[in-house]
Amino acid sequence: MLRVIKNAPIQRNVLLRVTLNMRDGEARTLALAAMSKLRHRFINDLYGYFGSLPASEKSVNIKTIKRRMLRTGNAVLGADTFQGILILGVLSGRRKPQTSRECSMLRSFSILNF
């Protein structure tokens, strides 16, 4: 979960469920070996992206997120390592989940589920 913070309060929570489509088995092995670094770079880039959006922005631009993640992934693993990035789910909201149903929905998501 990314917590987007501006001027102290949390502006929104964003949860992403992502699958990386790798070029081949060798690229997959490379990605698994560098998973910690890859996650770290993805999260830092997404914080930068969401932090730059105006507080009034309520939507999540999937195309932009995919493009940024692809660029970041290629910077970490090398060009042409990825065939694509698939975003399986996005939850975005301004408050913490209150009910048990909302909490169980969040448990089915993970920040970067590779």
Tab-separated table of C-alpha atoms in Angstrom:
chain	number	residue	atom	x	y	z
A	1	MET	CA	0.000	0.000	0.000
A	2	LEU	CA	1.303	3.423	-0.913
A	3	ARG	CA	0.305	6.190	1.438
A	4	VAL	CA	0.412	9.481	-0.439
A	5	ILE	CA	1.262	12.240	2.032
A	6	LYS	CA	1.274	15.987	1.358
A	7	ASN	CA	1.762	18.621	4.041
A	8	ALA	CA	1.513	16.016	6.841
A	9	PRO	CA	-1.916	14.345	6.355
A	10	ILE	CA	-2.385	11.215	4.266
A	11	GLN	CA	-4.052	12.281	1.012
A	12	ARG	CA	-4.919	8.790	-0.204
A	13	ASN	CA	-4.042	5.103	-0.020
A	14	VAL	CA	-3.226	3.282	-3.249
A	15	LEU	CA	-2.962	-0.489	-3.555
A	16	LEU	CA	-1.674	-2.100	-6.748
A	17	ARG	CA	-1.627	-5.711	-7.832
A	18	VAL	CA	0.904	-6.105	-10.627
A	19	THR	CA	2.243	-8.925	-12.798
A	20	LEU	CA	5.456	-8.586	-14.767
A	21	ASN	CA	5.497	-10.218	-18.183
A	22	MET	CA	9.119	-11.188	-18.801
A	23	ARG	CA	10.801	-11.739	-22.169
A	24	ASP	CA	11.947	-15.301	-21.401
A	25	GLY	CA	13.078	-17.657	-18.644
A	26	GLU	CA	16.463	-15.980	-18.359
A	27	ALA	CA	14.817	-12.580	-17.820
A	28	ARG	CA	12.508	-14.129	-15.219
A	29	THR	CA	15.486	-15.563	-13.325
A	30	LEU	CA	17.189	-12.177	-13.467
A	31	ALA	CA	14.044	-10.461	-12.134
A	32	LEU	CA	13.684	-12.951	-9.279
A	33	ALA	CA	17.306	-12.397	-8.265
A	34	ALA	CA	16.821	-8.612	-8.240
A	35	MET	CA	13.292	-8.621	-6.760
A	36	SER	CA	14.176	-6.616	-3.655
A	37	LYS	CA	15.855	-3.856	-5.655
A	38	LEU	CA	13.078	-3.925	-8.256
A	39	ARG	CA	10.343	-3.492	-5.621
A	40	HIS	CA	12.264	-0.702	-3.940
A	41	ARG	CA	12.699	1.218	-7.204
A	42	PHE	CA	9.050	0.674	-8.239
A	43	ILE	CA	7.768	1.933	-4.892
A	44	ASN	CA	10.057	4.980	-4.892
A	45	ASP	CA	8.989	5.887	-8.422
A	46	LEU	CA	5.300	5.480	-7.583
A	47	TYR	CA	5.664	7.653	-4.479
A	48	GLY	CA	7.190	10.318	-6.705
A	49	TYR	CA	4.365	10.015	-9.217
A	50	PHE	CA	1.490	10.080	-6.729
A	51	GLY	CA	3.183	12.803	-4.676
A	52	SER	CA	3.314	15.078	-7.716
A	53	LEU	CA	-0.419	14.798	-8.414
A	54	PRO	CA	-2.717	17.537	-7.133
A	55	ALA	CA	-4.738	16.635	-4.042
A	56	SER	CA	-7.938	17.024	-6.072
A	57	GLU	CA	-6.886	14.217	-8.471
A	58	LYS	CA	-9.016	11.191	-7.614
A	59	SER	CA	-8.351	8.839	-10.515
A	60	VAL	CA	-5.401	6.532	-11.120
A	61	ASN	CA	-3.887	6.694	-14.609
A	62	ILE	CA	-3.075	3.039	-15.335
A	63	LYS	CA	-1.324	3.820	-18.620
A	64	THR	CA	1.076	6.239	-16.921
A	65	ILE	CA	1.791	3.829	-14.065
A	66	LYS	CA	2.545	0.994	-16.508
A	67	ARG	CA	4.831	3.215	-18.584
A	68	ARG	CA	6.730	4.412	-15.504
A	69	MET	CA	7.085	0.881	-14.112
A	70	LEU	CA	8.333	-0.400	-17.469
A	71	ARG	CA	10.921	2.382	-17.662
A	72	THR	CA	12.026	1.751	-14.060
A	73	GLY	CA	12.196	-2.010	-14.578
A	74	ASN	CA	14.298	-1.611	-17.709
A	75	ALA	CA	16.643	0.718	-15.806
A	76	VAL	CA	17.149	-1.957	-13.129
A	77	LEU	CA	17.312	-5.098	-15.294
A	78	GLY	CA	18.294	-3.778	-18.701
A	79	ALA	CA	16.418	-2.876	-21.850
A	80	ASP	CA	14.061	-5.408	-23.462
A	81	THR	CA	13.841	-7.546	-20.318
A	82	PHE	CA	10.097	-6.988	-19.976
A	83	GLN	CA	7.434	-7.750	-22.541
A	84	GLY	CA	4.940	-5.766	-20.528
A	85	ILE	CA	3.427	-4.971	-17.178
A	86	LEU	CA	-0.097	-6.030	-16.320
A	87	ILE	CA	-1.973	-4.211	-13.575
A	88	LEU	CA	-4.442	-6.725	-12.189
A	89	GLY	CA	-6.085	-4.437	-9.682
A	90	VAL	CA	-6.035	-0.947	-8.228
A	91	LEU	CA	-7.703	0.288	-5.071
A	92	SER	CA	-7.463	3.968	-4.316
A	93	GLY	CA	-9.172	5.891	-1.558
A	94	ARG	CA	-8.882	8.727	0.890
A	95	ARG	CA	-9.505	6.840	4.092
A	96	LYS	CA	-8.544	3.675	5.887
A	97	PRO	CA	-10.887	0.692	5.535
A	98	GLN	CA	-13.497	0.675	8.307
A	99	THR	CA	-15.513	-2.508	7.930
A	100	SER	CA	-14.351	-6.109	8.003
A	101	ARG	CA	-15.479	-6.475	4.370
A	102	GLU	CA	-13.247	-3.590	3.283
A	103	CYS	CA	-10.352	-5.091	5.246
A	104	SER	CA	-10.827	-8.492	3.615
A	105	MET	CA	-10.847	-6.833	0.170
A	106	LEU	CA	-7.506	-5.241	0.977
A	107	ARG	CA	-6.032	-8.546	2.088
A	108	SER	CA	-6.631	-9.940	-1.402
A	109	PHE	CA	-4.351	-7.242	-2.824
A	110	SER	CA	-0.656	-6.887	-2.308
A	111	ILE	CA	1.517	-3.938	-3.136
A	112	LEU	CA	3.496	-5.638	-5.877
A	113	ASN	CA	2.444	-9.230	-6.342
A	114	PHE	CA	4.894	-10.720	-8.833
